[in-house]
Short mmCIF file of C-alpha atoms in Angstrom, two decimals:
data_model
loop_
_atom_site.label_atom_id
_atom_site.label_comp_id
_atom_site.label_asym_id
_atom_site.label_seq_id
_atom_site.Cartn_x
_atom_site.Cartn_y
_atom_site.Cartn_z
CA UNK A 1 142.49 64.70 -76.43
CA UNK A 2 141.68 67.14 -73.67
CA UNK A 3 144.28 69.70 -72.79
CA UNK A 4 146.04 69.30 -69.46
CA UNK A 5 144.87 71.81 -66.89
CA UNK A 6 147.15 74.29 -65.26
CA UNK A 7 148.24 73.35 -61.74
CA UNK A 8 148.16 76.88 -60.40
CA UNK A 9 145.22 77.51 -58.01
CA UNK A 10 142.25 79.59 -59.09
CA UNK A 11 141.77 83.07 -57.64
CA UNK A 12 140.94 82.91 -53.97
CA UNK A 13 137.57 84.68 -54.59
CA UNK A 14 136.26 81.34 -55.85
CA UNK A 15 137.71 78.85 -53.45
CA UNK A 16 136.33 78.12 -50.02
CA UNK A 17 139.33 75.82 -49.53
CA UNK A 18 142.51 74.86 -51.47
CA UNK A 19 142.12 72.60 -54.48
CA UNK A 20 142.03 68.94 -53.49
CA UNK A 21 145.10 66.79 -53.95
CA UNK A 22 144.68 63.54 -55.89
CA UNK A 23 144.63 61.44 -52.70
CA UNK A 24 142.57 63.84 -50.59
CA UNK A 25 139.02 62.82 -49.77
CA UNK A 26 136.16 65.19 -50.48
CA UNK A 27 134.86 67.41 -47.69
CA UNK A 28 131.28 67.45 -46.53
CA UNK A 29 128.68 69.81 -47.98
CA UNK A 30 128.49 71.70 -44.69
CA UNK A 31 131.54 73.76 -45.76
CA UNK A 32 129.45 75.72 -48.22
CA UNK A 33 127.61 78.82 -47.05
CA UNK A 34 124.31 77.82 -45.36
CA UNK A 35 121.02 78.25 -47.19
CA UNK A 36 119.39 81.46 -45.87
CA UNK A 37 115.97 80.68 -47.33
CA UNK A 38 116.14 83.82 -49.49
CA UNK A 39 115.69 83.60 -53.25
CA UNK A 40 119.19 84.92 -53.97
CA UNK A 41 120.87 85.88 -57.24
CA UNK A 42 122.28 83.19 -59.51
CA UNK A 43 124.42 83.25 -62.65
CA UNK A 44 123.67 80.59 -65.27
CA UNK A 45 126.13 79.99 -68.15
CA UNK A 46 125.00 77.73 -70.99
CA UNK A 47 127.53 75.58 -72.86
CA UNK A 48 125.45 74.33 -75.78
CA UNK A 49 127.61 71.54 -77.19
CA UNK A 50 127.30 67.77 -76.73
CA UNK A 51 129.20 64.82 -78.07
CA UNK A 52 125.85 63.30 -79.17
CA UNK A 53 122.19 64.31 -79.01
CA UNK A 54 120.11 62.06 -76.75
CA UNK A 55 116.84 60.97 -78.40
CA UNK A 56 114.65 62.20 -75.51
CA UNK A 57 116.38 65.64 -75.17
CA UNK A 58 114.62 68.84 -76.23
CA UNK A 59 117.21 71.14 -74.57
CA UNK A 60 119.21 73.64 -76.56
CA UNK A 61 122.15 71.34 -77.30
CA UNK A 62 124.15 70.85 -80.49
CA UNK A 63 126.67 68.37 -81.85
CA UNK A 64 129.69 69.68 -83.75
CA UNK A 65 132.03 67.31 -85.56
CA UNK A 66 134.86 69.83 -85.60
CA UNK A 67 136.51 71.15 -82.42
CA UNK A 68 134.70 74.12 -80.89
CA UNK A 69 136.66 77.36 -80.81
CA UNK A 70 136.65 77.57 -77.01
CA UNK A 71 138.69 80.80 -76.72
CA UNK A 72 136.20 82.55 -79.01
CA UNK A 73 133.20 81.33 -77.05
CA UNK A 74 134.87 82.18 -73.72
CA UNK A 75 135.45 85.75 -74.99
CA UNK A 76 131.80 85.96 -76.04
CA UNK A 77 130.64 84.80 -72.61
CA UNK A 78 132.71 87.55 -71.01
CA UNK A 79 131.30 90.17 -73.38
CA UNK A 80 127.69 89.12 -72.67
CA UNK A 81 128.42 89.24 -68.94
CA UNK A 82 129.22 92.93 -69.31
CA UNK A 83 125.79 93.48 -70.85
CA UNK A 84 124.05 91.46 -68.16
CA UNK A 85 125.86 93.40 -65.45
CA UNK A 86 124.43 96.62 -66.91
CA UNK A 87 120.96 95.12 -66.75
CA UNK A 88 121.24 93.62 -63.28
CA UNK A 89 123.23 96.36 -61.53
CA UNK A 90 125.51 95.45 -58.63
CA UNK A 91 124.58 92.08 -57.09
CA UNK A 92 126.00 89.54 -54.65
CA UNK A 93 126.05 86.14 -56.33
CA UNK A 94 124.66 83.28 -54.26
CA UNK A 95 125.18 80.47 -56.82
CA UNK A 96 126.73 79.80 -60.23
CA UNK A 97 125.64 77.03 -62.57
CA UNK A 98 127.46 75.82 -65.71
CA UNK A 99 124.78 73.95 -67.67
CA UNK A 100 124.27 72.58 -71.10
CA UNK A 101 124.72 70.78 -73.30
CA UNK A 102 127.76 69.18 -71.79
CA UNK A 103 129.87 71.73 -69.88
CA UNK A 104 132.41 68.97 -68.99
CA UNK A 105 133.48 69.18 -72.66
CA UNK A 106 135.05 72.57 -71.78
CA UNK A 107 138.72 72.80 -71.02
CA UNK A 108 139.43 73.75 -67.38
CA UNK A 109 140.99 76.99 -68.69
CA UNK A 110 137.65 77.93 -70.27
CA UNK A 111 135.83 77.30 -66.98
CA UNK A 112 138.40 79.33 -65.11
CA UNK A 113 138.02 82.26 -67.52
CA UNK A 114 134.24 82.19 -67.12
CA UNK A 115 134.34 82.10 -63.32
CA UNK A 116 136.94 84.88 -63.24
CA UNK A 117 134.67 86.97 -65.43
CA UNK A 118 131.70 86.50 -63.15
CA UNK A 119 133.86 87.62 -60.21
CA UNK A 120 134.85 90.77 -62.06
CA UNK A 121 131.25 91.79 -62.77
CA UNK A 122 129.48 90.82 -59.54
CA UNK A 123 130.45 90.20 -55.92
CA UNK A 124 131.22 86.51 -55.41
CA UNK A 125 131.66 85.53 -51.73
CA UNK A 126 133.77 82.57 -50.65
CA UNK A 127 131.82 79.37 -50.09
CA UNK A 128 128.94 79.83 -52.59
CA UNK A 129 127.77 76.83 -54.60
CA UNK A 130 129.40 76.58 -58.04
CA UNK A 131 127.91 73.68 -60.04
CA UNK A 132 128.96 72.08 -63.30
CA UNK A 133 126.94 69.52 -65.23
CA UNK A 134 129.01 66.59 -66.53
CA UNK A 135 128.42 63.42 -68.50
CA UNK A 136 130.20 60.23 -67.41
CA UNK A 137 131.51 59.71 -70.96
CA UNK A 138 133.43 63.02 -70.87
CA UNK A 139 134.96 62.47 -67.38
CA UNK A 140 138.57 61.90 -66.53
CA UNK A 141 140.51 62.69 -63.37
CA UNK A 142 142.83 65.39 -64.69
CA UNK A 143 139.93 67.36 -66.16
CA UNK A 144 137.87 67.02 -62.94
CA UNK A 145 140.79 68.26 -60.86
CA UNK A 146 141.19 71.16 -63.26
CA UNK A 147 137.56 72.15 -62.72
CA UNK A 148 138.02 71.89 -58.94
CA UNK A 149 141.10 74.12 -59.09
CA UNK A 150 139.12 76.63 -61.14
CA UNK A 151 136.56 76.87 -58.33
CA UNK A 152 133.81 74.32 -59.12
CA UNK A 153 132.69 72.76 -55.84
CA UNK A 154 129.62 70.77 -56.96
CA UNK A 155 129.18 68.46 -59.91
CA UNK A 156 125.94 67.09 -61.35
CA UNK A 157 126.36 63.94 -63.39
CA UNK A 158 123.97 62.87 -66.14
CA UNK A 159 124.02 59.17 -65.26
CA UNK A 160 120.34 58.53 -66.20
CA UNK A 161 120.28 54.71 -65.66
CA UNK A 162 122.23 52.02 -63.88
CA UNK A 163 121.88 49.23 -66.41
CA UNK A 164 123.57 49.06 -69.80
CA UNK A 165 120.46 48.12 -71.82
CA UNK A 166 118.52 51.19 -70.72
CA UNK A 167 121.56 53.43 -71.19
CA UNK A 168 121.76 52.25 -74.76
CA UNK A 169 118.00 52.85 -75.23
CA UNK A 170 118.41 56.37 -73.88
CA UNK A 171 121.21 57.08 -76.37
CA UNK A 172 123.88 57.63 -73.72
CA UNK A 173 127.54 57.27 -74.70
CA UNK A 174 128.60 55.77 -71.35
CA UNK A 175 128.00 52.40 -69.76
CA UNK A 176 127.48 51.56 -66.07
CA UNK A 177 131.18 51.06 -65.56
CA UNK A 178 131.88 54.57 -66.85
CA UNK A 179 129.11 55.95 -64.62
CA UNK A 180 130.46 54.31 -61.49
CA UNK A 181 133.97 55.56 -62.26
CA UNK A 182 132.63 59.10 -62.72
CA UNK A 183 130.64 58.91 -59.50
CA UNK A 184 133.75 57.77 -57.63
CA UNK A 185 135.91 60.56 -59.05
CA UNK A 186 133.28 63.18 -58.30
CA UNK A 187 132.86 61.96 -54.78
CA UNK A 188 136.65 62.08 -54.21
CA UNK A 189 137.32 65.46 -55.83
CA UNK A 190 134.30 67.71 -55.21
CA UNK A 191 132.76 68.69 -51.87
CA UNK A 192 129.27 68.06 -53.28
CA UNK A 193 127.98 65.72 -55.92
CA UNK A 194 124.61 64.87 -57.47
CA UNK A 195 123.50 62.67 -60.31
CA UNK A 196 120.39 62.31 -62.47
CA UNK A 197 118.30 59.21 -63.12
CA UNK A 198 115.39 58.83 -65.51
CA UNK A 199 112.61 56.41 -64.56
CA UNK A 200 109.26 55.38 -66.03
CA UNK A 201 111.26 53.75 -68.86
CA UNK A 202 109.68 51.15 -71.14
CA UNK A 203 108.82 47.88 -69.32
CA UNK A 204 110.19 49.23 -66.01
CA UNK A 205 108.57 47.62 -62.99
CA UNK A 206 108.28 49.14 -59.59
CA UNK A 207 110.47 46.41 -58.13
CA UNK A 208 113.26 47.00 -60.68
CA UNK A 209 113.18 50.74 -60.10
CA UNK A 210 113.27 50.31 -56.30
CA UNK A 211 116.41 48.14 -56.64
CA UNK A 212 118.04 50.63 -58.97
CA UNK A 213 117.22 53.55 -56.67
CA UNK A 214 118.61 51.78 -53.59
CA UNK A 215 121.79 51.09 -55.59
CA UNK A 216 122.04 54.78 -56.49
CA UNK A 217 121.61 55.90 -52.89
CA UNK A 218 124.32 53.42 -51.77
CA UNK A 219 126.96 55.43 -53.61
CA UNK A 220 127.03 57.98 -50.74
CA UNK A 221 125.46 60.77 -52.71
CA UNK A 222 123.85 63.70 -50.90
CA UNK A 223 121.62 64.74 -53.82
CA UNK A 224 119.63 62.95 -56.54
CA UNK A 225 117.53 64.34 -59.40
CA UNK A 226 114.96 61.74 -60.39
CA UNK A 227 112.89 62.52 -63.47
CA UNK A 228 110.13 60.62 -65.19
CA UNK A 229 110.78 60.00 -68.87
CA UNK A 230 108.65 62.38 -70.90
CA UNK A 231 108.17 62.23 -74.65
CA UNK A 232 108.77 65.72 -76.00
CA UNK A 233 107.59 66.84 -79.43
CA UNK A 234 110.44 67.40 -81.85
CA UNK A 235 112.69 64.71 -80.39
CA UNK A 236 113.47 61.33 -82.03
CA UNK A 237 111.59 59.61 -79.19
CA UNK A 238 108.42 61.51 -80.17
CA UNK A 239 108.29 59.92 -83.59
CA UNK A 240 109.26 56.46 -82.36
CA UNK A 241 106.71 56.52 -79.62
CA UNK A 242 103.99 57.76 -81.98
CA UNK A 243 104.80 54.94 -84.34
CA UNK A 244 104.47 52.38 -81.52
CA UNK A 245 108.16 51.45 -81.46
CA UNK A 246 108.10 51.55 -77.68
CA UNK A 247 105.58 52.12 -74.91
CA UNK A 248 106.16 54.04 -71.67
CA UNK A 249 104.33 53.20 -68.44
CA UNK A 250 100.79 54.54 -68.33
CA UNK A 251 99.51 57.08 -65.77
CA UNK A 252 98.71 54.52 -63.07
CA UNK A 253 102.09 52.78 -63.39
CA UNK A 254 103.90 56.14 -63.45
CA UNK A 255 102.11 57.15 -60.26
CA UNK A 256 103.23 53.91 -58.57
CA UNK A 257 106.84 54.55 -59.65
CA UNK A 258 106.64 58.12 -58.34
CA UNK A 259 105.22 56.99 -55.00
CA UNK A 260 107.96 54.36 -54.65
CA UNK A 261 110.53 57.08 -55.37
CA UNK A 262 109.20 59.30 -52.60
CA UNK A 263 108.96 56.44 -50.09
CA UNK A 264 112.45 55.07 -50.60
CA UNK A 265 114.28 58.40 -50.78
CA UNK A 266 112.54 59.59 -47.59
CA UNK A 267 113.35 56.38 -45.75
CA UNK A 268 116.98 56.62 -46.81
CA UNK A 269 117.38 60.24 -45.68
CA UNK A 270 117.07 61.97 -49.06
CA UNK A 271 113.51 63.32 -48.95
CA UNK A 272 112.06 65.29 -51.86
CA UNK A 273 112.48 69.04 -51.43
CA UNK A 274 111.08 69.60 -54.94
CA UNK A 275 108.93 67.44 -57.15
CA UNK A 276 111.92 65.73 -58.81
CA UNK A 277 114.81 66.55 -56.51
CA UNK A 278 115.95 64.83 -53.34
CA UNK A 279 118.66 65.72 -50.84
CA UNK A 280 120.02 65.20 -47.41
CA UNK A 281 119.18 68.20 -45.25
CA UNK A 282 121.58 71.04 -46.17
CA UNK A 283 122.57 69.54 -49.53
CA UNK A 284 119.74 71.02 -51.63
CA UNK A 285 120.82 72.65 -54.87
CA UNK A 286 121.18 76.38 -54.03
CA UNK A 287 121.04 77.43 -57.66
CA UNK A 288 117.83 75.55 -58.41
CA UNK A 289 116.28 76.92 -55.21
CA UNK A 290 116.90 80.37 -56.68
CA UNK A 291 114.67 79.41 -59.65
CA UNK A 292 111.95 77.81 -57.56
CA UNK A 293 111.92 80.64 -55.00
CA UNK A 294 111.60 83.06 -57.91
CA UNK A 295 114.87 84.82 -57.37
CA UNK A 296 116.87 86.75 -59.92
CA UNK A 297 119.34 85.10 -62.27
CA UNK A 298 121.43 86.21 -65.20
CA UNK A 299 121.32 83.81 -68.17
CA UNK A 300 124.48 83.92 -70.29
CA UNK A 301 125.21 81.95 -73.47
CA UNK A 302 123.23 80.51 -76.42
CA UNK A 303 119.58 79.97 -75.52
CA UNK A 304 119.96 81.07 -71.92
CA UNK A 305 117.03 82.69 -70.08
CA UNK A 306 117.16 85.14 -67.21
CA UNK A 307 114.98 87.03 -64.75
CA UNK A 308 116.24 90.38 -63.42
CA UNK A 309 114.31 92.68 -61.09
CA UNK A 310 113.93 96.26 -62.27
CA UNK A 311 112.19 98.22 -59.52
CA UNK A 312 108.84 96.47 -59.09
CA UNK A 313 109.05 94.94 -62.58
CA UNK A 314 110.98 91.85 -63.57
CA UNK A 315 112.85 91.68 -66.86
CA UNK A 316 112.62 88.34 -68.69
CA UNK A 317 115.59 87.82 -71.02
CA UNK A 318 116.36 85.22 -73.70
CA UNK A 319 119.32 84.86 -75.99
CA UNK A 320 119.78 83.47 -79.53
CA UNK A 321 119.69 79.66 -79.43
CA UNK A 322 122.00 78.82 -82.36
CA UNK A 323 125.57 78.86 -81.02
CA UNK A 324 127.38 80.27 -84.06
CA UNK A 325 124.67 82.91 -84.63
CA UNK A 326 124.85 83.82 -80.90
CA UNK A 327 128.61 84.29 -80.93
CA UNK A 328 128.40 86.43 -84.10
CA UNK A 329 125.78 88.65 -82.47
CA UNK A 330 127.80 89.01 -79.28
CA UNK A 331 130.88 90.04 -81.24
CA UNK A 332 128.81 92.56 -83.18
CA UNK A 333 126.47 93.92 -80.49
CA UNK A 334 128.01 92.97 -77.14
CA UNK A 335 125.17 90.50 -76.40
CA UNK A 336 123.11 87.76 -78.06
CA UNK A 337 119.73 88.95 -76.71
CA UNK A 338 116.69 88.21 -78.83
CA UNK A 339 113.96 88.86 -76.31
CA UNK A 340 113.57 91.29 -73.40
CA UNK A 341 110.13 91.59 -71.78
CA UNK A 342 109.05 93.44 -68.63
CA UNK A 343 106.71 91.16 -66.71
CA UNK A 344 103.77 92.77 -64.98
CA UNK A 345 102.59 91.93 -61.47
CA UNK A 346 100.08 89.28 -62.63
CA UNK A 347 102.70 87.53 -64.75
CA UNK A 348 105.17 87.58 -61.90
CA UNK A 349 102.57 86.21 -59.49
CA UNK A 350 101.78 83.34 -61.85
CA UNK A 351 105.49 82.48 -62.28
CA UNK A 352 105.98 82.61 -58.49
CA UNK A 353 103.11 80.19 -58.01
CA UNK A 354 104.24 77.91 -60.80
CA UNK A 355 107.74 77.66 -59.45
CA UNK A 356 107.08 77.74 -55.73
CA UNK A 357 104.45 75.01 -55.62
CA UNK A 358 107.10 72.62 -56.90
CA UNK A 359 108.88 72.98 -53.53
CA UNK A 360 108.15 71.10 -50.37
CA UNK A 361 108.43 74.45 -48.51
CA UNK A 362 105.70 75.88 -50.75
CA UNK A 363 104.88 79.46 -51.69
CA UNK A 364 105.28 82.59 -49.59
CA UNK A 365 101.66 83.80 -49.65
CA UNK A 366 102.52 87.38 -48.62
CA UNK A 367 104.84 87.69 -51.59
CA UNK A 368 102.22 86.24 -53.92
CA UNK A 369 99.52 88.52 -52.57
CA UNK A 370 101.84 91.56 -52.94
CA UNK A 371 102.37 90.74 -56.62
CA UNK A 372 98.87 89.65 -57.52
CA UNK A 373 97.00 92.19 -55.37
CA UNK A 374 94.58 89.56 -54.13
CA UNK A 375 94.12 86.46 -51.96
CA UNK A 376 93.73 83.01 -53.45
CA UNK A 377 90.14 82.38 -54.62
CA UNK A 378 88.59 80.96 -51.43
CA UNK A 379 86.29 78.53 -53.23
CA UNK A 380 89.07 77.08 -55.41
CA UNK A 381 91.46 76.91 -52.49
CA UNK A 382 88.84 75.18 -50.31
CA UNK A 383 88.10 72.62 -53.03
CA UNK A 384 91.79 71.77 -53.30
CA UNK A 385 92.10 71.59 -49.51
CA UNK A 386 89.07 69.30 -49.27
CA UNK A 387 90.54 66.93 -51.87
CA UNK A 388 93.87 66.88 -50.02
CA UNK A 389 95.87 68.40 -52.88
CA UNK A 390 97.17 71.45 -50.98
CA UNK A 391 97.74 72.48 -47.38
CA UNK A 392 98.42 75.66 -45.44
CA UNK A 393 101.59 76.04 -43.35
CA UNK A 394 100.30 78.52 -40.80
CA UNK A 395 99.08 81.71 -42.37
CA UNK A 396 102.24 82.38 -44.33
CA UNK A 397 102.77 79.54 -46.80
CA UNK A 398 100.80 77.31 -49.12
CA UNK A 399 102.12 74.03 -50.52
CA UNK A 400 101.12 70.93 -52.46
CA UNK A 401 100.61 67.66 -50.62
CA UNK A 402 102.21 64.48 -52.06
CA UNK A 403 98.84 63.81 -53.78
CA UNK A 404 98.86 67.32 -55.23
CA UNK A 405 102.34 66.88 -56.64
CA UNK A 406 100.96 64.15 -58.86
CA UNK A 407 98.66 66.73 -60.53
CA UNK A 408 100.81 69.80 -60.02
CA UNK A 409 99.90 71.49 -63.33
CA UNK A 410 96.21 71.29 -62.53
CA UNK A 411 96.71 72.62 -58.98
CA UNK A 412 98.67 75.59 -60.32
CA UNK A 413 96.07 76.31 -62.98
CA UNK A 414 93.24 76.27 -60.41
CA UNK A 415 95.01 78.61 -57.98
CA UNK A 416 96.24 81.02 -60.66
CA UNK A 417 92.71 81.73 -61.97
#
């Protein structure tokens, strides 16, 4: 059973408004600080534990059949923050993201301790976006209100499908009734809410997906993450798919599903601002924009990655993936780092291009040219322009067209050469 959260409010440094009362409706996303368009500095904290491992998931997530020692892990997060603060120097945080795994398996007290620690090590203004990922099967009202009191102001729900048969196929522990209850609670308690859906599922038609997508949009969300099902090596789905146990839509059918996704979300006021993410204007995920705009972020916890600017270099960091090994290392060394690499200008330019072309706003060409020391190859660029895969936004930005988004990897590869 989850512990009851404390009713005392979180420190004011995290709250842009008082915690919501049980009968108080959520407040619009406009109350968060506006997006400045700058890359920003984010803090990512990885909670690696799940109640069950989904068969399509290749993320760093782990199932433990005994209760996790949350005070021990919270103390380790705080110690690793000290190390990351030394690497980053003083920064103003523009977003915080609690990802996983299933962060909603944490007690509210654990979340509060983590957020308090971030505020001690960096400057955290009022009104920044603080997101937590949650699964509908681990949701209940007391816990959600505890997270809100701790300072969380945006929740991202792993719904994944809105029919029970596909939820079972995807290995989810919740059903549609659980999902709708979680969506309702999130909408009532948090100022901002998003949820994920996976499409291009076996036997899924365009018509069925369109109906499901309209249903999702009807729940008054301001943000949706819509991902095509991919079969990743090392997952149970990889072996089942290879053995012919199920078939996913082919390339042509997947393209039709993608095009229907873009058309419906744009018509309903949630246009794509990134290849798989859709939002009402002003409700875009600030933390994910930091990644795609190639900003800095501190990655804390088992298997977390980070990017920290050091002069003109950028330090790429990665921590130990296995949770128990990570916590042992943090207790011994003050951090769980297993990889630190200074990225040169060419590597930074490639990452900037790879991330930025995912965005509807595209890539800042001056920044790319400063890192790479060159202009895009005119012949390659012209070929992509002629085929309608990319377009210029004045002289300052370059972006993929909707057709280019369908072959994004190839576009990036051509431009990066």
